[in-house]
Coordinates of C-alpha atoms and ligand atoms in Angstrom, one line a residue:
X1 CA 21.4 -71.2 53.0
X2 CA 20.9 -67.7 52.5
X3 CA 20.0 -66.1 48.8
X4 CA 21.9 -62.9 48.1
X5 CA 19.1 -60.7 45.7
X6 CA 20.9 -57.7 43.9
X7 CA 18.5 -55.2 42.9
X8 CA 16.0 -56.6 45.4
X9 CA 14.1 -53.3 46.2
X10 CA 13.5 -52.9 42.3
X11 CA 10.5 -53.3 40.7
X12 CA 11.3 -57.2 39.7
X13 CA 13.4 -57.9 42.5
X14 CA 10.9 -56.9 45.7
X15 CA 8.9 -59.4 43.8
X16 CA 11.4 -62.0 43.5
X17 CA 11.6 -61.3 47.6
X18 CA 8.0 -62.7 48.5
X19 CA 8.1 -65.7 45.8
X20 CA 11.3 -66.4 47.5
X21 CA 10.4 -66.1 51.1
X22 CA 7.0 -67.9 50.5
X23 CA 8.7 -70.5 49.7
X24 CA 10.7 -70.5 52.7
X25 CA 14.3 -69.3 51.9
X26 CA 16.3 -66.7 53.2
X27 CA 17.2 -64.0 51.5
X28 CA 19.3 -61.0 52.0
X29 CA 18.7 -57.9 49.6
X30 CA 21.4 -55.7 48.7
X31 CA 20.8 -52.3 46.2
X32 CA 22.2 -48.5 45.8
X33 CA 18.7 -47.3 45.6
X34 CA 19.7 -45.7 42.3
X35 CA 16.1 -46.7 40.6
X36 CA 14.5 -47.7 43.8
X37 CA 12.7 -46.8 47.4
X38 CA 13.4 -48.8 50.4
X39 CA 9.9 -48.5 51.6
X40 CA 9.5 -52.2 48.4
X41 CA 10.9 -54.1 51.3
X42 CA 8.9 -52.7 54.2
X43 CA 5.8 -53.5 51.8
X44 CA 7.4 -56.9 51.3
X45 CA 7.6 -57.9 54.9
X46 CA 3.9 -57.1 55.1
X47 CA 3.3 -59.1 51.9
X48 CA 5.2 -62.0 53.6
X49 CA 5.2 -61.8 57.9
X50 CA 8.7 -62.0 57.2
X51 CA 11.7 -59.4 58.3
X52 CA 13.6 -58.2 55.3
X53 CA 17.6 -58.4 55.5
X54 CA 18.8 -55.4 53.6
X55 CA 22.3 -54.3 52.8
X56 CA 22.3 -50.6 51.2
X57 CA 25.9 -51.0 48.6
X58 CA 26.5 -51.3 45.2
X59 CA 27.5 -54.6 43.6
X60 CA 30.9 -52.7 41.8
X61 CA 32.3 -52.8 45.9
X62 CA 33.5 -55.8 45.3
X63 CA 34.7 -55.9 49.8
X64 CA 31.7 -55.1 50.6
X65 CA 29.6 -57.8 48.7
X66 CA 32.3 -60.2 49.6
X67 CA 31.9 -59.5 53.5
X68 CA 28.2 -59.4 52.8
X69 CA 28.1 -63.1 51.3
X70 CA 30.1 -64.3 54.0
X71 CA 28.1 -62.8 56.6
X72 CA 24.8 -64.2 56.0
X73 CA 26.4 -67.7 54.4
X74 CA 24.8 -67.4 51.0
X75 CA 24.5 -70.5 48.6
X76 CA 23.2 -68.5 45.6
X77 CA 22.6 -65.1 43.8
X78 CA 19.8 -63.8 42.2
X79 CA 21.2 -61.2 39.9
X80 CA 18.4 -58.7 38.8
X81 CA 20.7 -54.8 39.8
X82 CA 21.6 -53.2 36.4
X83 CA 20.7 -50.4 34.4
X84 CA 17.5 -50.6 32.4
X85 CA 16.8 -47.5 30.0
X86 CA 17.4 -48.0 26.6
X87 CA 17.2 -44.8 25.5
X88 CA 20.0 -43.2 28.3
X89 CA 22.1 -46.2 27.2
X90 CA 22.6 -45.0 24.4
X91 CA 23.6 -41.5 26.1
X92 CA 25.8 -42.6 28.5
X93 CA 27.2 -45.6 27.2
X94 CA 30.4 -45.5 30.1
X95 CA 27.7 -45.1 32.5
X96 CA 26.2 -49.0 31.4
X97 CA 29.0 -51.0 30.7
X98 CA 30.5 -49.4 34.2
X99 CA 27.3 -50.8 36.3
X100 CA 26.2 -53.7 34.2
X101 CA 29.2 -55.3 32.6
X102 CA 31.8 -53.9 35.6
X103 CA 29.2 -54.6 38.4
X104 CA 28.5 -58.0 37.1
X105 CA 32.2 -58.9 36.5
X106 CA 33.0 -58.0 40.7
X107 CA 30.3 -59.8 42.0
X108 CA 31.5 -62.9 40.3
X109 CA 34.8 -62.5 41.5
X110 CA 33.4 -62.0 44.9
X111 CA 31.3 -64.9 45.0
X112 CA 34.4 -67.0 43.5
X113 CA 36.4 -66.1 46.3
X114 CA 33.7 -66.7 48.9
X115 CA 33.2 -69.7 46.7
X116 CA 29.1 -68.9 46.0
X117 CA 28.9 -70.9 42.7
X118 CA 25.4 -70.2 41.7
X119 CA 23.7 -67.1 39.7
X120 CA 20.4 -66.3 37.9
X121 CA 20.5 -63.8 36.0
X122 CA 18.1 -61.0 34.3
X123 CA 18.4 -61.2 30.9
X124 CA 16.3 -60.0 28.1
X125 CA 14.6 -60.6 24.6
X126 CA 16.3 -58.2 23.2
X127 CA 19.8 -59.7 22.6
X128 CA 17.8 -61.5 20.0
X129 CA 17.6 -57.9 18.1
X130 CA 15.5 -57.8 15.0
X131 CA 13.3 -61.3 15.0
X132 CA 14.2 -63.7 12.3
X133 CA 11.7 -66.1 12.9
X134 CA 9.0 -66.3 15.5
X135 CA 8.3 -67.5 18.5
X136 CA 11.9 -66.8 19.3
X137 CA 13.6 -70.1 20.7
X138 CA 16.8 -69.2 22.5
X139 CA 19.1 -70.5 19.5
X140 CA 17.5 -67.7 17.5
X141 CA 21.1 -65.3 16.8
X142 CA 22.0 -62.8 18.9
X143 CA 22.6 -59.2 18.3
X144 CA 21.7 -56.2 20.1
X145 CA 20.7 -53.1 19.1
X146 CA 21.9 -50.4 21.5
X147 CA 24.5 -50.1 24.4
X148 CA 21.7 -51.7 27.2
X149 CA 21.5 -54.8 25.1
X150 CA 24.8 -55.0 24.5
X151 CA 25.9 -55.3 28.4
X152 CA 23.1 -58.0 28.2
X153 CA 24.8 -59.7 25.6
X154 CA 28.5 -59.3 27.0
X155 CA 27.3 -60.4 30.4
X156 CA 25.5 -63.7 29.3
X157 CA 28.6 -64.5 27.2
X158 CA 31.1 -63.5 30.5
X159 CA 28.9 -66.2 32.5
X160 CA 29.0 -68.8 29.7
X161 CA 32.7 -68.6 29.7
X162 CA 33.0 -69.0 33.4
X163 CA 30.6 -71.8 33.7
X164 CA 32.8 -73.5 31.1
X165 CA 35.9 -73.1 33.1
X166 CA 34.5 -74.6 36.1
X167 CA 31.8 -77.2 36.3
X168 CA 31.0 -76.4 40.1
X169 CA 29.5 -73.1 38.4
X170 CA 25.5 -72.5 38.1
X171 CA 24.1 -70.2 35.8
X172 CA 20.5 -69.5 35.1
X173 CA 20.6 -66.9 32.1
X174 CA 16.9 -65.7 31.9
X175 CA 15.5 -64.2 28.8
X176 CA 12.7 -61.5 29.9
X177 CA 10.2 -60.5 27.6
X178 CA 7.8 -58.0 28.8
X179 CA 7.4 -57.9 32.5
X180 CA 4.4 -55.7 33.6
X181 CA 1.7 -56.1 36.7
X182 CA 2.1 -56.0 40.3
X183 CA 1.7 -58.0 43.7
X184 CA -2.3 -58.6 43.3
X185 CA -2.1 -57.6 47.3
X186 CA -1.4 -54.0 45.5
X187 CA 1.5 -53.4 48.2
X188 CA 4.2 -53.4 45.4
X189 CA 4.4 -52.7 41.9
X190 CA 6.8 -50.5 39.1
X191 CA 7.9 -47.4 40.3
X192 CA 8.8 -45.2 37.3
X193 CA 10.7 -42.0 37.7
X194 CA 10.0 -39.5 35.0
X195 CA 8.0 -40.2 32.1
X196 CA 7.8 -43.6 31.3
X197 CA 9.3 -45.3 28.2
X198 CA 7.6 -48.6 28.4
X199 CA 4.1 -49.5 27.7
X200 CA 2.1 -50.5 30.4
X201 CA 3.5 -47.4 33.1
X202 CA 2.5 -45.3 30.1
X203 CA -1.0 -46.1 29.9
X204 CA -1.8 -46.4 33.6
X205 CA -0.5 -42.6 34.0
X206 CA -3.4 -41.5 30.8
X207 CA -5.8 -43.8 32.8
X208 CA -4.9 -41.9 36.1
X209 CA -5.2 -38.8 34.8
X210 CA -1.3 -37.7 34.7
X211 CA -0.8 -38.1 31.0
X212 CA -3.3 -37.0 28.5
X213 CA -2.9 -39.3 25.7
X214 CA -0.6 -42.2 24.3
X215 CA 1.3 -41.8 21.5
X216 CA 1.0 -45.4 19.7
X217 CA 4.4 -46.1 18.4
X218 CA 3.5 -46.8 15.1
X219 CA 0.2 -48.0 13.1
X220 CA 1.9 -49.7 9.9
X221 CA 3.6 -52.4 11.1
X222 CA 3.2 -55.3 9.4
X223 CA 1.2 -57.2 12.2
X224 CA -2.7 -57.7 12.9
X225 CA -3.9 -54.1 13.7
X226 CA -0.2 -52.5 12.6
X227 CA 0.8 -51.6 15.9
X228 CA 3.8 -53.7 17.9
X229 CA 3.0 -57.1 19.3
X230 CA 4.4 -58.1 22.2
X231 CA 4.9 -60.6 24.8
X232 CA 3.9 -59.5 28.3
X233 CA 4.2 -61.4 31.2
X234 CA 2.5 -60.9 34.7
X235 CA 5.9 -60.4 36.8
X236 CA 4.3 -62.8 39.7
X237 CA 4.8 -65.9 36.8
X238 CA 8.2 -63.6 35.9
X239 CA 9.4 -64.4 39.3
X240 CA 8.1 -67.7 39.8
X241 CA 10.3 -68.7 36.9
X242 CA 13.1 -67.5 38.8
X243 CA 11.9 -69.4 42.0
X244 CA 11.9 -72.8 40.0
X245 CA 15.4 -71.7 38.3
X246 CA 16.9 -71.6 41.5
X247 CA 15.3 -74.9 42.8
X248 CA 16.3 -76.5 39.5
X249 CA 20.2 -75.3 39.9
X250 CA 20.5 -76.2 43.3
X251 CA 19.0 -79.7 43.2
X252 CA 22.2 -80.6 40.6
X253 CA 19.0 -81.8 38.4
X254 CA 19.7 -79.0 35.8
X255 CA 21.0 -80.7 31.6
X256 CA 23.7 -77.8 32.2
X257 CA 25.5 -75.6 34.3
X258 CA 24.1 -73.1 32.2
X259 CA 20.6 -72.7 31.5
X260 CA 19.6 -70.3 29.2
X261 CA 16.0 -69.9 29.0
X262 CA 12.9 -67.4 27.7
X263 CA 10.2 -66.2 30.6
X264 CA 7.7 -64.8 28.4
X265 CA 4.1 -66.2 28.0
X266 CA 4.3 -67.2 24.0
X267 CA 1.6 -64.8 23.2
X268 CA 1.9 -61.3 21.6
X269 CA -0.8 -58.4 22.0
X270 CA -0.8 -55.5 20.0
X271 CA -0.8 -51.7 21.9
X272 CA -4.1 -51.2 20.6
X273 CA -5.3 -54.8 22.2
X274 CA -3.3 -53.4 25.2
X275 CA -5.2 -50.3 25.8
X276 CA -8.8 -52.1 25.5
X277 CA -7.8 -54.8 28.3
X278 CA -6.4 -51.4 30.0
X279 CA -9.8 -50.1 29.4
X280 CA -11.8 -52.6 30.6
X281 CA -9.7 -53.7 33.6
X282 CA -9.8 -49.5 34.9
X283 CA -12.8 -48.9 33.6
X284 CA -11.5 -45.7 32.3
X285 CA -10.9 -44.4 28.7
X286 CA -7.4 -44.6 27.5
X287 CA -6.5 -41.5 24.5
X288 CA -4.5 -42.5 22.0
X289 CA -2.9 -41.0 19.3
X290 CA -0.8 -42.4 16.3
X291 CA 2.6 -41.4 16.1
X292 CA 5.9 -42.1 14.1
X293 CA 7.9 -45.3 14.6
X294 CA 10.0 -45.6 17.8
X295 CA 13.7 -45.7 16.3
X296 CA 15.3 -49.1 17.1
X297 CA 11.6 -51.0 17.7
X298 CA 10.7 -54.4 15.9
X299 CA 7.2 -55.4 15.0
X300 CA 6.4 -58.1 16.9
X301 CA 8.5 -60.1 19.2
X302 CA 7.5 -63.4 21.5
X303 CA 8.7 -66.5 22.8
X304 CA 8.8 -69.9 22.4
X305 CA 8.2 -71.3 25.9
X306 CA 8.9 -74.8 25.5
X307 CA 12.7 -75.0 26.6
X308 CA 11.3 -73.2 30.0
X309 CA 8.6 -75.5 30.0
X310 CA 11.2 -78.4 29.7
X311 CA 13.9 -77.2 31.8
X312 CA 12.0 -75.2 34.4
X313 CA 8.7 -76.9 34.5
X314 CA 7.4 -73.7 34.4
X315 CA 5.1 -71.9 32.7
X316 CA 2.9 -68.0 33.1
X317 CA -0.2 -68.7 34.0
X318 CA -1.6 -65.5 34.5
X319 CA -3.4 -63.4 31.3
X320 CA -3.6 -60.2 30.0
X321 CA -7.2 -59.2 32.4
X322 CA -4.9 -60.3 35.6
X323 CA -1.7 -57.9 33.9
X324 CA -4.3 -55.0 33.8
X325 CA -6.3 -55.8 36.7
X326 CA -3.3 -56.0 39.4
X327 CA -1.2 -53.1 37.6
X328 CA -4.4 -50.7 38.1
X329 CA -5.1 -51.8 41.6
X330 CA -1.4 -51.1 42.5
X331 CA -1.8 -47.5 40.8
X332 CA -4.8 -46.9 42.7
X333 CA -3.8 -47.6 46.0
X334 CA -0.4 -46.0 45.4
X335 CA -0.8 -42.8 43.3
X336 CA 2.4 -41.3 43.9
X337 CA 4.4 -44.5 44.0
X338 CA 6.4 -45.4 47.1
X339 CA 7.0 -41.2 47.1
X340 CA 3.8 -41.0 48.7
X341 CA 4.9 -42.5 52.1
X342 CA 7.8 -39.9 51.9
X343 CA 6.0 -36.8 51.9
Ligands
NAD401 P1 14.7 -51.7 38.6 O1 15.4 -50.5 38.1 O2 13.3 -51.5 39.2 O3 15.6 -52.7 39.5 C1 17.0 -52.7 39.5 C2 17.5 -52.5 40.9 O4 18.9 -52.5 40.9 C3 17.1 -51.1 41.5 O5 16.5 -51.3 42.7 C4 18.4 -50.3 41.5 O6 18.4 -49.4 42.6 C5 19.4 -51.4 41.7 N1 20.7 -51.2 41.2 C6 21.1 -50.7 40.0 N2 22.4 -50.6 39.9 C7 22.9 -51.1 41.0 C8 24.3 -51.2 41.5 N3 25.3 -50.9 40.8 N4 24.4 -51.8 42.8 C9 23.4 -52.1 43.5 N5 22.1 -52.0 43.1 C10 21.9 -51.4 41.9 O7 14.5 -52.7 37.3 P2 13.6 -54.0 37.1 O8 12.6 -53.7 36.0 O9 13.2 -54.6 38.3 O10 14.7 -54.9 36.3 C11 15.5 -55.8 37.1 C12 16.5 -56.4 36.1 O11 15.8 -57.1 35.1 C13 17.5 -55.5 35.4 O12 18.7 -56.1 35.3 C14 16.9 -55.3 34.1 O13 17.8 -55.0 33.1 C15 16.3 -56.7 33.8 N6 15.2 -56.6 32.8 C16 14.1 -55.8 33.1 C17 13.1 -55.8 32.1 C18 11.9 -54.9 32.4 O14 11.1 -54.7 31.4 N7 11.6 -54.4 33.6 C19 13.1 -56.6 31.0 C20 14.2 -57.4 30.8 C21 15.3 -57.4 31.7
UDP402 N1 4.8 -48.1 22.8 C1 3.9 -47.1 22.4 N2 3.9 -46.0 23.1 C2 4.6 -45.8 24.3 C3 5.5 -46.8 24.7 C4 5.5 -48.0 24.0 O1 3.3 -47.3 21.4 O2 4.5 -44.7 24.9 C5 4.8 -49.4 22.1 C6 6.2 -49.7 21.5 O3 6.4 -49.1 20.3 C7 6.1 -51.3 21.5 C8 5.2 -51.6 22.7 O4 4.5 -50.4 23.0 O5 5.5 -51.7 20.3 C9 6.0 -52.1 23.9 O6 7.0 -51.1 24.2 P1 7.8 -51.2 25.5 O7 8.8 -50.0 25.5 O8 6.9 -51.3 26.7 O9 8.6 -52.5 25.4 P2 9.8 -52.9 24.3 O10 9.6 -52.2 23.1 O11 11.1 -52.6 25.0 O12 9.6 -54.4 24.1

């Protein structure tokens, strides 16, 4: 009764390890390393007293995740390996569909023929492209914006098909709005290489010192201070919704073989709301200064959490102050990252 967890030594994924483990399961992690340092499952075994099973492949070797499920017996997958940028999506489209969409495609077929019916999957908000109505329920249309949504989208429709053609299938499609935070132990948190393109890394490099000021995307949105709302959610409750998925698809108790189901918190903050709580949770002052639009962004975007609240019993529990709080103790006690262990 082993769980196979792609990505595992990612940012959500060494999570997903000690929600997983705490609660007792097996798990076996297997990543490239292409957006990740192996030292996230050293820290996790510290997190958790427990050794850390890891297999160092890439999920498009189909053999080698076949011999791999064998091996360790898994029951189920937790699907989180995939690329994540938006922006290099749309630069090297071939490069996405090739990992995401091809990747995704031979691990199902190597868990069909080891016969390992059951995957949860890392979805995200936006395949619901520009908002129609909010909170965004999950029968809100579809429609992605750029190349990374789109293997989002073409993945969630490859494993609706396949749970249709076979009820001994398990799906758990889930809908990520803004994951941010880190292990409140401060062991393990996001990793970003570069500069960063999201939020939260953003402001914790002007609070640190290694960027000099935000650029706030925008100031005349239509939304309470006319910057972008969204939906951030503490990735411990992230992966905690994950942990109940899983308990929920294996107990045969699920309405479906396919869930398909939000993880956000159903409350929006604006950047400028996100700075103060930064502010006051680092104690340090954030620089800001308004910029044009980001191309491609909405104005505000959050979830309706009732179907995971339904379905999952499951709900975030953890607010914005926690969000800042554990993302800046994280930073603090790991300046460099992981790369500071390397050196
Ligand atoms: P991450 O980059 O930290 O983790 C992804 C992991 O997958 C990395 O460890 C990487 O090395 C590994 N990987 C990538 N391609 C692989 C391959 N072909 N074979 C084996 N391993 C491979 O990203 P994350 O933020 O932890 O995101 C995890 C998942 O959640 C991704 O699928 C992402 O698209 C999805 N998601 C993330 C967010 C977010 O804001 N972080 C939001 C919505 C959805
Ligand atoms: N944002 C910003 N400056 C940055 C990065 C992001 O103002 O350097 C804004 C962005 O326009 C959006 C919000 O912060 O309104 C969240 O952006 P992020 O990229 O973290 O998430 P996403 O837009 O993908 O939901």
């Amino acid at each position: 009764m082993t769980v196979l967890i792609t990505g595992g030594a990612g940012y959500i994924g060494s999570h997903c390890c000690v929600a997983f483990l705490e609660a007792g399961h097996d798990i076996v992690v297997l990543d490239n390393l292409s957006n990740a340092n192996s030292l996230s499952l050293e820290r996790v075994a510290k997190i958790t007293g427990r050794k850390v099973s890891f297999e160092f492949a890439d999920i498009r070797d189909q053999p080698k995740i076949e011999s791999v499920l064998k091996h360790y017996k898994c029951t189920a997958v937790v699907h989180f390996a995939g690329l994540k940028a938006v922006g290099e999506s749309t630069q090297m489209p071939l490069a996405y569909y090739d990992n995401n969409v091809v990747g995704t495609h031979r691990l199902l077929s190597a868990m069909a023929n080891c016969d390992v019916r059951q995957m949860i999957f890392s979805s995200s908000a936006t395949v619901y492209g520009e908002p129609k109505f909010l909170p965004l329920t999950e029968n809100h249309p579809t429609g992605a914006v750029n190349p990374y949504g789109r293997t989002k989208l073409m993945i969630e429709e490859m494993l609706r098909d396949v749970s249709a053609s076979d009820p001994a299938w398990r799906f758990g499609i889930l809908r990520y709005f803004n994951p941010v935070g880190a292990h409140e132990s401060g062991l393990i948190g996001e990793n970003p290489l570069g500069i960063p393109n999201n939020l939260m890394p953003f402001i914790t490099q002007v609070a640190d010192g290694r960027r000099e000021r935000l650029s706030v995307f925008g100031n005349d949105y239509d939304t309470r201070d006319g910057t972008g709302v969204r939906d951030y959610i503490h990735v411990t409750d992230l992966v905690e919704g994950h942990l109940r998925a899983h308990e929920v698809l294996a107990s045969g108790s699920a309405s479906s073989n396919c869930l398909t189901v939000n993880l956000g918190t159903g409350t929006g903050y604006s950047v400028l709301e996100m700075v103060r709580a930064f502010e006051r949770a680092s104690n340090k002052e954030i620089r800001y200064v308004f910029a044009p639009r980001r191309e491609g962004d909405v104005a505000e975007c959050f979830a309706d959490t009732s179907l995971a609240e339904k379905t999952l019993a499951w709900r975030a529990e953890r607010g914005l102050e926690a969000m800042c709080r554990d993302t800046w103790n994280w930073v603090c006690k790991n300046p460099s990252g992981y790369s500071s262990e390397e050196t």
